[in-house]
mmCIF file of C-alpha atoms in Angstrom:
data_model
loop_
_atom_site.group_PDB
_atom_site.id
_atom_site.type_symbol
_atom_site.label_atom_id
_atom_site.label_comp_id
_atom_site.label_asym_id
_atom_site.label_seq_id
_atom_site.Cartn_x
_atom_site.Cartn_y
_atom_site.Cartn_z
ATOM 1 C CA UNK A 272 -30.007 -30.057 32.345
ATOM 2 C CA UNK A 273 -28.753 -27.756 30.227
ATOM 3 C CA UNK A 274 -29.778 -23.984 30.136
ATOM 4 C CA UNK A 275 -31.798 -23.124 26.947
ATOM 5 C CA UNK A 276 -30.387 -20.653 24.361
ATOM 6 C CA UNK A 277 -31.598 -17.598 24.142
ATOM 7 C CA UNK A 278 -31.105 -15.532 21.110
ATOM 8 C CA UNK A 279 -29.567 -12.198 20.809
ATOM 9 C CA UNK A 280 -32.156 -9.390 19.806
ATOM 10 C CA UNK A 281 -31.141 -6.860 17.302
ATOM 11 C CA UNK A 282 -33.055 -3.293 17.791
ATOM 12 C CA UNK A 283 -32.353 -1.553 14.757
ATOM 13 C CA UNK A 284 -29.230 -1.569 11.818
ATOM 14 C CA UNK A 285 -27.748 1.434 10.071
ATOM 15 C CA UNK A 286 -25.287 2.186 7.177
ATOM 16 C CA UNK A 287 -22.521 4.232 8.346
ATOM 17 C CA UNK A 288 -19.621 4.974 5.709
ATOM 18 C CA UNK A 289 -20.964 2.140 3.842
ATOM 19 C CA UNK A 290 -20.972 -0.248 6.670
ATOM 20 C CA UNK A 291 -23.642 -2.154 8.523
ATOM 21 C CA UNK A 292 -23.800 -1.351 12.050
ATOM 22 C CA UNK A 293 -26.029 -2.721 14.673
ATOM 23 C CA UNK A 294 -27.897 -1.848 17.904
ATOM 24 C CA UNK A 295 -28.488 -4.809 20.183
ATOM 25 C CA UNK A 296 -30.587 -4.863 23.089
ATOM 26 C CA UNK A 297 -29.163 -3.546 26.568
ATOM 27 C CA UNK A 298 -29.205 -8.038 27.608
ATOM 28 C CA UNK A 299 -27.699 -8.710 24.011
ATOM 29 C CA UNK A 300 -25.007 -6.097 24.678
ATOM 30 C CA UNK A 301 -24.443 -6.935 28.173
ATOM 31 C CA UNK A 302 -24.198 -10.641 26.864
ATOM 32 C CA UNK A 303 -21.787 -10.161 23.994
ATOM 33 C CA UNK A 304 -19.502 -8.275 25.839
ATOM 34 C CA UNK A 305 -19.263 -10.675 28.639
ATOM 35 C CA UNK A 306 -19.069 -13.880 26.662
ATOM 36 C CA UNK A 307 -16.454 -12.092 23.791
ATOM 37 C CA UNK A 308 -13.725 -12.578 26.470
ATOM 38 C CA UNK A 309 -14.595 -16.225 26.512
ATOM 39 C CA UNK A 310 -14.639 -16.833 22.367
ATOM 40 C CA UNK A 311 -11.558 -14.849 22.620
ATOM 41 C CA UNK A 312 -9.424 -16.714 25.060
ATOM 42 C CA UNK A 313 -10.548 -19.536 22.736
ATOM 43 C CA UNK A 314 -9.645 -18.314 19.153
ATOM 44 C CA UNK A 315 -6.689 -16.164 19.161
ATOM 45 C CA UNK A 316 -4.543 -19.096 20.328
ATOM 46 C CA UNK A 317 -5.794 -20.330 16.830
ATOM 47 C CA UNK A 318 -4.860 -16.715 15.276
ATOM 48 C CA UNK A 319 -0.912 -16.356 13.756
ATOM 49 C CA UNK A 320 0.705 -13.526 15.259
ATOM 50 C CA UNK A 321 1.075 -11.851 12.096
ATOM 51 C CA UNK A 322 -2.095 -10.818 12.613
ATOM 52 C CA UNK A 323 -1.580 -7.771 14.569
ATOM 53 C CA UNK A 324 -5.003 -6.274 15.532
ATOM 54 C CA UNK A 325 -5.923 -9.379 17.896
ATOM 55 C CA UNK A 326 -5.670 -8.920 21.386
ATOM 56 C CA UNK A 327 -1.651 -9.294 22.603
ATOM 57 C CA UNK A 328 -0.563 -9.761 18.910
ATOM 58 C CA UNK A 329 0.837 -6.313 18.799
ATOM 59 C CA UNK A 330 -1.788 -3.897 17.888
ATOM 60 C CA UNK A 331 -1.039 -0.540 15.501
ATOM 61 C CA UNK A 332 2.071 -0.028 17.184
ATOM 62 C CA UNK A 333 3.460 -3.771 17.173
ATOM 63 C CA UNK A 334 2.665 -4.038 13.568
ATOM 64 C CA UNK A 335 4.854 -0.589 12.626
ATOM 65 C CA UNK A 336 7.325 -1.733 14.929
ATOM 66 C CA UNK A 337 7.832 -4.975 12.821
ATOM 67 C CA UNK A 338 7.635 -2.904 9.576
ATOM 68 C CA UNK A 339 10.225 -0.403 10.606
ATOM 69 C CA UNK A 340 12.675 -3.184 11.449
ATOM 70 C CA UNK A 341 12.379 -5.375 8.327
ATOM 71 C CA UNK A 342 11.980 -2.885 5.891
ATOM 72 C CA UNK A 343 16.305 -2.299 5.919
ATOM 73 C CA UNK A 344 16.235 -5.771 4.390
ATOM 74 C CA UNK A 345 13.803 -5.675 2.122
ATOM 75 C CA UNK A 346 14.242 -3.444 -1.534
ATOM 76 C CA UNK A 347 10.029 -4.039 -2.378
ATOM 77 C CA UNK A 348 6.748 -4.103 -1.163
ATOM 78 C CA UNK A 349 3.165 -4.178 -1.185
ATOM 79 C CA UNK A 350 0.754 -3.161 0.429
ATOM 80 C CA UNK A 351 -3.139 -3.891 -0.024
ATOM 81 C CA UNK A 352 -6.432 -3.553 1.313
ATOM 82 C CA UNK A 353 -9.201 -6.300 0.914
ATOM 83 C CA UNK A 354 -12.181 -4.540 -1.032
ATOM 84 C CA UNK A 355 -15.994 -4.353 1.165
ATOM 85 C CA UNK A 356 -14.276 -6.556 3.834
ATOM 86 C CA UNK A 357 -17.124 -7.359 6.505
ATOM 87 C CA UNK A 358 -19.760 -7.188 3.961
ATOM 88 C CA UNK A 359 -17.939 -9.779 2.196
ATOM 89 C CA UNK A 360 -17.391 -12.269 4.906
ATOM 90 C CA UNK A 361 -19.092 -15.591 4.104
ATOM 91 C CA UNK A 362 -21.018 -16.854 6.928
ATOM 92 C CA UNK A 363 -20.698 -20.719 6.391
ATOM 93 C CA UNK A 364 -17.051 -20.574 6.289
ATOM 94 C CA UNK A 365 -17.051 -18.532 9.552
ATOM 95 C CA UNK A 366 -18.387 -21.072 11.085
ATOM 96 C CA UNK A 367 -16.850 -24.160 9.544
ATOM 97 C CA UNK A 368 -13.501 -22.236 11.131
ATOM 98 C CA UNK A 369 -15.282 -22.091 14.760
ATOM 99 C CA UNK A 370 -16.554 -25.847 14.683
ATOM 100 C CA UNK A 371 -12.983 -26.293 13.877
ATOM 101 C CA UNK A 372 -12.121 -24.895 17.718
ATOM 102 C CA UNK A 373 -12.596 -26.108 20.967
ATOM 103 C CA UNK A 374 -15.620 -23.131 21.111
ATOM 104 C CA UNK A 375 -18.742 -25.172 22.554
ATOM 105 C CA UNK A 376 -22.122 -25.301 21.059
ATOM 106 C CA UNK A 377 -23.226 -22.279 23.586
ATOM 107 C CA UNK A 378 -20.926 -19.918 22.224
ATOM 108 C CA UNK A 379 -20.827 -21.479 18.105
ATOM 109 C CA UNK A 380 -25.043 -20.622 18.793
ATOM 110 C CA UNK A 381 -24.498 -17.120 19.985
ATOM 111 C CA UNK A 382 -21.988 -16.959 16.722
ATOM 112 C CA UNK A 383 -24.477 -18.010 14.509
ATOM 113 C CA UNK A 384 -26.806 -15.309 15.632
ATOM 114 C CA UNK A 385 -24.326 -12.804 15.703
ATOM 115 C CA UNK A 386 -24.108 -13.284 11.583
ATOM 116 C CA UNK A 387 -27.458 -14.418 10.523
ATOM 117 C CA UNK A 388 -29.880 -11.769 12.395
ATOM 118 C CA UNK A 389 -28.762 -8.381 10.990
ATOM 119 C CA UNK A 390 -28.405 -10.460 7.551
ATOM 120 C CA UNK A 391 -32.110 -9.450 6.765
ATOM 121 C CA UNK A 392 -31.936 -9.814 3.302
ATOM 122 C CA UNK A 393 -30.766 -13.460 3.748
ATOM 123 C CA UNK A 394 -27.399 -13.303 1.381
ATOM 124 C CA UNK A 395 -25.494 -15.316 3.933
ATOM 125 C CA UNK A 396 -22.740 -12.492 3.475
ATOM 126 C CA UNK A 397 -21.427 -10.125 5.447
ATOM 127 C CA UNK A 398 -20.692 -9.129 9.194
ATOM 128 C CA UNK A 399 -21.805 -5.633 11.098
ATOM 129 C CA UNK A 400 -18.751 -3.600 11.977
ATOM 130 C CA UNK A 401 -20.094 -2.163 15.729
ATOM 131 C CA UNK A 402 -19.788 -5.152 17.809
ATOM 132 C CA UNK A 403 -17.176 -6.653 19.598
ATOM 133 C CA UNK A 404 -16.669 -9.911 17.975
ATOM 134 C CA UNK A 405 -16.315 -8.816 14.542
ATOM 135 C CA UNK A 406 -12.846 -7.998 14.572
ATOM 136 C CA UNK A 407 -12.266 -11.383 16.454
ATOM 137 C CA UNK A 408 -14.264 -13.021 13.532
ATOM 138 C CA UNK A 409 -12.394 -11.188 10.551
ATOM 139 C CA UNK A 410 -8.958 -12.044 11.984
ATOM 140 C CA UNK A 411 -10.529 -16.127 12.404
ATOM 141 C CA UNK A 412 -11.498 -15.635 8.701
ATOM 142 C CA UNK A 413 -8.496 -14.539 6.727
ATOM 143 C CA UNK A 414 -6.323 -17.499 9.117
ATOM 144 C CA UNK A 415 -5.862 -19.450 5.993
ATOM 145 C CA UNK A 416 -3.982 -16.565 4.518
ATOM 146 C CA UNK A 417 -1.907 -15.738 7.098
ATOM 147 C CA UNK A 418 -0.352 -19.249 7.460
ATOM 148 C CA UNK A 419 0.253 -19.508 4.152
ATOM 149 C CA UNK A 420 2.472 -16.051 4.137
ATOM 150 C CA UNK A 421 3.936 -16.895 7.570
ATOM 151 C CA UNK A 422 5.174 -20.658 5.986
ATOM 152 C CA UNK A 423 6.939 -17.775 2.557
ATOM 153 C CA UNK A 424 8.393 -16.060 5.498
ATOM 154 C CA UNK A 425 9.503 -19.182 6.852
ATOM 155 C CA UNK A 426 11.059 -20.734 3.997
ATOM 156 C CA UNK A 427 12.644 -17.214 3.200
ATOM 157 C CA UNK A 428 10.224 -16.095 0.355
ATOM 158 C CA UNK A 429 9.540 -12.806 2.828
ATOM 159 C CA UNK A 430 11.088 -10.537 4.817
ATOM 160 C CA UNK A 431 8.140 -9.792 6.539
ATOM 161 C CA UNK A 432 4.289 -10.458 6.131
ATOM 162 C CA UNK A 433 1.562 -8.063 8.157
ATOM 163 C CA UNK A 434 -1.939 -7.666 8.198
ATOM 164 C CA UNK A 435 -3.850 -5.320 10.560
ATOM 165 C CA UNK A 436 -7.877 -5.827 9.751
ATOM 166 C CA UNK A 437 -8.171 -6.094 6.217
ATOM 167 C CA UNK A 438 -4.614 -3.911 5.740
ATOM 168 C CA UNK A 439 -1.727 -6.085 4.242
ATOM 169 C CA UNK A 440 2.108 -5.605 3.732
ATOM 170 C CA UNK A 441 4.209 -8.154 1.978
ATOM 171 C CA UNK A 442 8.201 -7.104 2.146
ATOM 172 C CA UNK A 443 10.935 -8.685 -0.090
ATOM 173 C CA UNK A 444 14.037 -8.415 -1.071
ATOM 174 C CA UNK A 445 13.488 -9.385 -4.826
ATOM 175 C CA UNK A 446 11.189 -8.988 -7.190
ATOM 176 C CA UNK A 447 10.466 -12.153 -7.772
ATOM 177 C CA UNK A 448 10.253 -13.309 -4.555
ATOM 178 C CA UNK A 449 7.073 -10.568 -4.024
ATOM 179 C CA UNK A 450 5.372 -11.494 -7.342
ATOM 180 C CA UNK A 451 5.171 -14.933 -6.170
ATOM 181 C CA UNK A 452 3.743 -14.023 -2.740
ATOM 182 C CA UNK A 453 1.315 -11.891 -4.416
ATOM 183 C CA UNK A 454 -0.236 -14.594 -6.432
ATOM 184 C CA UNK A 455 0.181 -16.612 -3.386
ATOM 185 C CA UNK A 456 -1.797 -14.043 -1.706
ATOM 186 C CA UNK A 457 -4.922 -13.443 -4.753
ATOM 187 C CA UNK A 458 -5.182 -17.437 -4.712
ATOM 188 C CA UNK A 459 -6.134 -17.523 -0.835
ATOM 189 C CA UNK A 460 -8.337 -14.323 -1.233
ATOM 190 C CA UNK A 461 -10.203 -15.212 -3.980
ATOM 191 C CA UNK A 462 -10.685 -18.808 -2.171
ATOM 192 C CA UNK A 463 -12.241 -17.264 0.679
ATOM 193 C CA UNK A 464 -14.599 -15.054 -1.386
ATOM 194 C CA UNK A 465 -12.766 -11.881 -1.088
ATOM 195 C CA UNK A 466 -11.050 -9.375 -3.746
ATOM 196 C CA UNK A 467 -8.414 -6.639 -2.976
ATOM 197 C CA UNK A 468 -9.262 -2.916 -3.067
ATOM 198 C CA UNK A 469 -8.357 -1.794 -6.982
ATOM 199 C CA UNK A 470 -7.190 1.645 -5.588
ATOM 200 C CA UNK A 471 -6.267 1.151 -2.355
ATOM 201 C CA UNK A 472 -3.046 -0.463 -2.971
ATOM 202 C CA UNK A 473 0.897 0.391 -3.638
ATOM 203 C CA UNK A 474 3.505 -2.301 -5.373
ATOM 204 C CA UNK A 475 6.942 -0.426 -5.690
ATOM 205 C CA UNK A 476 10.592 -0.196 -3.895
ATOM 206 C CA UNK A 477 10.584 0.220 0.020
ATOM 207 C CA UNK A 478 12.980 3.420 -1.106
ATOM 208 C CA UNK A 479 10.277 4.934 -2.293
ATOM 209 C CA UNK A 480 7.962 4.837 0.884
ATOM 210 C CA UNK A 481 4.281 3.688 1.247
ATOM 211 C CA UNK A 482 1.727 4.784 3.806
ATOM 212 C CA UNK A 483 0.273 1.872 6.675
ATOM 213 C CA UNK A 484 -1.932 2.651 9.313
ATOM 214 C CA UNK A 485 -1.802 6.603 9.567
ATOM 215 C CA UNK A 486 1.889 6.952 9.254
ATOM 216 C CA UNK A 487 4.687 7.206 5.991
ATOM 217 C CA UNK A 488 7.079 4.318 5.617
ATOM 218 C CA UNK A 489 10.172 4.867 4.051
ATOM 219 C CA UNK A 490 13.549 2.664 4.100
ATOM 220 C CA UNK A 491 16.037 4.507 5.658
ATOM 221 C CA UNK A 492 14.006 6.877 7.184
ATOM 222 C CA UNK A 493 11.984 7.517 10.061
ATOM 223 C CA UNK A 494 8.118 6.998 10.645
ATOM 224 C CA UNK A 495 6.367 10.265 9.896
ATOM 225 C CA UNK A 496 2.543 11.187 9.593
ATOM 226 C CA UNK A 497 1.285 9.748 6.526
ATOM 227 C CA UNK A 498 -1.165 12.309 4.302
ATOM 228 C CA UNK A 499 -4.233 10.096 5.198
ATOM 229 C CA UNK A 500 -3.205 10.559 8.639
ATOM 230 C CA UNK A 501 -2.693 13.922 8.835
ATOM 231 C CA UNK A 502 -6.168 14.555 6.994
ATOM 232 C CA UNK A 503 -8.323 12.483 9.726
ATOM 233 C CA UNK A 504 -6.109 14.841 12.447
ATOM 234 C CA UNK A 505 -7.497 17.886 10.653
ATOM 235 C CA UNK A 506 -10.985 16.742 10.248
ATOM 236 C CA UNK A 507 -11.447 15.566 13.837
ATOM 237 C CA UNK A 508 -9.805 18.922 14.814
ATOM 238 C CA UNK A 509 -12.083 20.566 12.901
ATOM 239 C CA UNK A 510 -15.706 18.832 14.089
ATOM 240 C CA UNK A 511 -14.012 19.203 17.853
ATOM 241 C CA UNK A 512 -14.068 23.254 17.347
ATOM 242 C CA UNK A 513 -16.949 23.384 15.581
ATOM 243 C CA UNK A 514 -18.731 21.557 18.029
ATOM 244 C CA UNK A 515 -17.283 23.143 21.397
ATOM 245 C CA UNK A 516 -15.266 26.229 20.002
ATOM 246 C CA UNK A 517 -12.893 25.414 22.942
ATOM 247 C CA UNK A 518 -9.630 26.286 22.004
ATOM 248 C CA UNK A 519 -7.973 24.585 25.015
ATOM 249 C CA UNK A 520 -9.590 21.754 24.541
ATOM 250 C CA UNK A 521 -8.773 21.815 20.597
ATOM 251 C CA UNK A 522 -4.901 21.938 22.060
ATOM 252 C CA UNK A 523 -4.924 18.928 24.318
ATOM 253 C CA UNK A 524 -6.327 17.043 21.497
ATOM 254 C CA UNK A 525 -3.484 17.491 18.982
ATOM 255 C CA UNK A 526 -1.489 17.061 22.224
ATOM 256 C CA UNK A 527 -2.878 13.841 22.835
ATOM 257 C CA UNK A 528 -2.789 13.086 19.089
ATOM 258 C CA UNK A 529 1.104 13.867 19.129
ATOM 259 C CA UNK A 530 1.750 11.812 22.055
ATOM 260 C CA UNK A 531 -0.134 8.519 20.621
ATOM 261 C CA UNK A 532 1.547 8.871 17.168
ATOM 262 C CA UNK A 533 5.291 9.126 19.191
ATOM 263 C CA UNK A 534 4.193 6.359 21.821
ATOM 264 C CA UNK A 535 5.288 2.747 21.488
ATOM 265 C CA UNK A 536 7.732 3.445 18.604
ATOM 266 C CA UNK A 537 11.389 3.361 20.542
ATOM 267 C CA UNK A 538 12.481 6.640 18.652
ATOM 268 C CA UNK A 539 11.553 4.975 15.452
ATOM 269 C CA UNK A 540 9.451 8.557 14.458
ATOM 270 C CA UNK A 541 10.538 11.384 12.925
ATOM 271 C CA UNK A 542 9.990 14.629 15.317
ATOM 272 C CA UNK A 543 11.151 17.539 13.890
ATOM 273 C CA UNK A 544 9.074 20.399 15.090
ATOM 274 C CA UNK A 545 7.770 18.630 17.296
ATOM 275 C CA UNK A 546 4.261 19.048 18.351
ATOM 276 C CA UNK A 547 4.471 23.000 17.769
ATOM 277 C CA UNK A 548 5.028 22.063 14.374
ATOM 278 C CA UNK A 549 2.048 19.890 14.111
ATOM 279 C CA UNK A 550 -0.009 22.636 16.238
ATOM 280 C CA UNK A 551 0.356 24.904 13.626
ATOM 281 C CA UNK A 552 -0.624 22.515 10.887
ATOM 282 C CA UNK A 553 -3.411 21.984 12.623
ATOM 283 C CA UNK A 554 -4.495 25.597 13.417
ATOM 284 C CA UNK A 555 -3.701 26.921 9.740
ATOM 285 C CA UNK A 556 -6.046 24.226 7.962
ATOM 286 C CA UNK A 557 -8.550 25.691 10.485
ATOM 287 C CA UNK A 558 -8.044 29.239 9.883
ATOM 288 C CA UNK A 559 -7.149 30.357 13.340
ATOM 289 C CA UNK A 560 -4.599 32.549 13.643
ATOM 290 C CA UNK A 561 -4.627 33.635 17.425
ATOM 291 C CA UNK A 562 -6.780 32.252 20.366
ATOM 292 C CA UNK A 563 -9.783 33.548 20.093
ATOM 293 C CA UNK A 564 -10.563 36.267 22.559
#
C-alpha cells in the first residue's frame, strides 16, 4: 500500500526585488531539501550541458571558462537576459516536461505543489525564487532552447552557445550566422511564453567586450571585473561596515571576494594591482581613508 501524499505547507510569501519568495514549513523544508537530490539525479541527465548553472554542468566559472576560450574564434556576439523569468514560467508546460521523465508520481505531486500553492492568485504563471528546486525547474524549462542552439553549434552555425539562469551568450564568427541564431533563439522563447529583457542585452563585435556574470569579456584580453560587478562588491562592502564597522572583517571580505573572482579561471583574469588595487577601490567608494582608530 502506498504511502499517502502529503502536501507541502506554505507559511507566508514575500516580494523581494520584484520576486516571489516563499517560507515553507520547517517538514516542507526538511522535505524539499531531501527529496531535491532525488528530482535532481533524475532531470539533469535530461539537461544539455550548455546549461551551466545545473549541478556538475560547470557553474559561473565553467561557463566563463567556455566563453574565454571560444571567444578568439568568434568576431560577434550576444548576449541576453530573459525578461520577469520565474514569474513567467508556465506551470502546465513544467510539468508536461517532468511527465516526460522517468520522475514518479510521488515526486511529479510534490512538483505540482511546489508551483500551484504560492500561485494564490491562480494565473498558472510563475515560480518563487527561494527554494531549491526552482533553479532545477528553470533550467528543465528553457531545455527546448538549449537543444536547438547546441544542434547551430553542431552544424557550425555557433562558436559557442551559453546560458547560466536566464543569462544567454550566442558567439559567431559572422554576422549572419548570429542573426539567424537570434531568430532561432526569439522563436523558442516566445514558444515557451517568455520575452527577452529590452535593456538588458548587448549585440556587437566580441572586440568590443560585453559583460557576463560579474566579469568584462573582451577578445584578446583577459577577464576583468565587469562595472555591475564591481558595484554589487561596493554595496555589499558597504552594508558589511555599516552593519559591524569592523574594518578587519571589511578586509577579509574583499579578500575573499578577490580570491573567488581569480579562482577556477587558469590565469584567464586580468590581475594587475592585484587585490591592493581592488582594496583601495573598495575603501575610496566608502570614504575611509585610514583604519579607523
Amino acid at each position: 500500500m502506498s504511502t499517502p501524499h502529503k502536501p507541502l505547507e506554505l507559511r507566508r510569501l514575500w516580494y523581494l526585488d520584484g520576486r516571489k519568495m516563499a517560507l515553507w514549513s520547517e517538514r516542507s523544508r526538511r522535505r524539499l531539501k531531501r527529496e531535491t537530490q532525488a528530482i535532481s539525479q533524475a532531470l539533469a541527465p535530461q539537461i544539455p550541458r550548455s546549461c551551466t548553472h545545473v549541478r556538475g554542468h560547470g557553474g559561473v566559472k565553467g561557463a566563463l571558462r567556455k566563453i574565454q576560450r571560444r571567444v578568439p574564434k568568434a568576431k560577434f556576439v550576444a548576449r541576453f537576459d530573459i525578461a520577469s523569468y520565474y514569474t513567467s514560467l508556465r506551470h502546465d508546460v513544467i510539468e508536461a516536461q517532468v511527465a516526460a521523465t522517468d520522475l514518479g508520481p510521488h515526486h511529479r505531486r510534490l512538483i505540482s505543489d511546489y508551483l500551484t500553492l504560492p500561485d494564490t492568485r491562480f494565473t498558472g504563471r510563475g515560480m518563487v525564487a527561494s527554494g531549491g528546486l526552482s533553479p532545477l525547474l528553470g533550467a528543465l524549462y528553457l531545455t527546448p532552447l538549449d537543444r536547438r542552439m547546441d544542434r547551430l553549434c553542431q552544424r557550425k552555425g555557433l562558436v559557442a552557445y551559453v546560458r547560466y539562469m536566464d543569462d544567454i551568450v550566442l558567439l559567431a564568427r559572422t554576422r549572419w550566422q548570429l542573426r539567424r541564431a537570434i531568430a532561432a533563439l526569439h522563436e523558442e522563447i516566445a514558444a515557451l511564453g517568455l520575452h527577452l529583457h529590452r535593456v538588458k542585452r548587448f549585440i556587437g563585435r566580441t572586440a568590443q567586450g560585453f559583460d557576463f556574470l560579474g566579469y568584462r569579456i573582451r577578445a584578446g584580453a583577459r577577464l576583468r571585473p565587469s562595472a555591475e560587478g564591481l558595484r554589487r562588491l561596493r554595496e555589499r562592502a558597504r552594508r558589511l561596515y555599516e552593519r559591524e564597522g569592523d574594518w578587519q572583517r571589511l578586509r577579509q571580505y574583499v579578500l575573499r571576494w578577490w580570491r573567488w573572482h581569480l579562482g577556477g579561471l587558469d590565469g584567464m583574469v586580468r590581475w594587475k594591482g592585484g587585490v591592493k588595487r581592488t582594496w583601495h577601490h573598495v575603501l575610496t567608494h566608502l570614504g575611509l581613508k585610514h583604519p579607523p582608530g
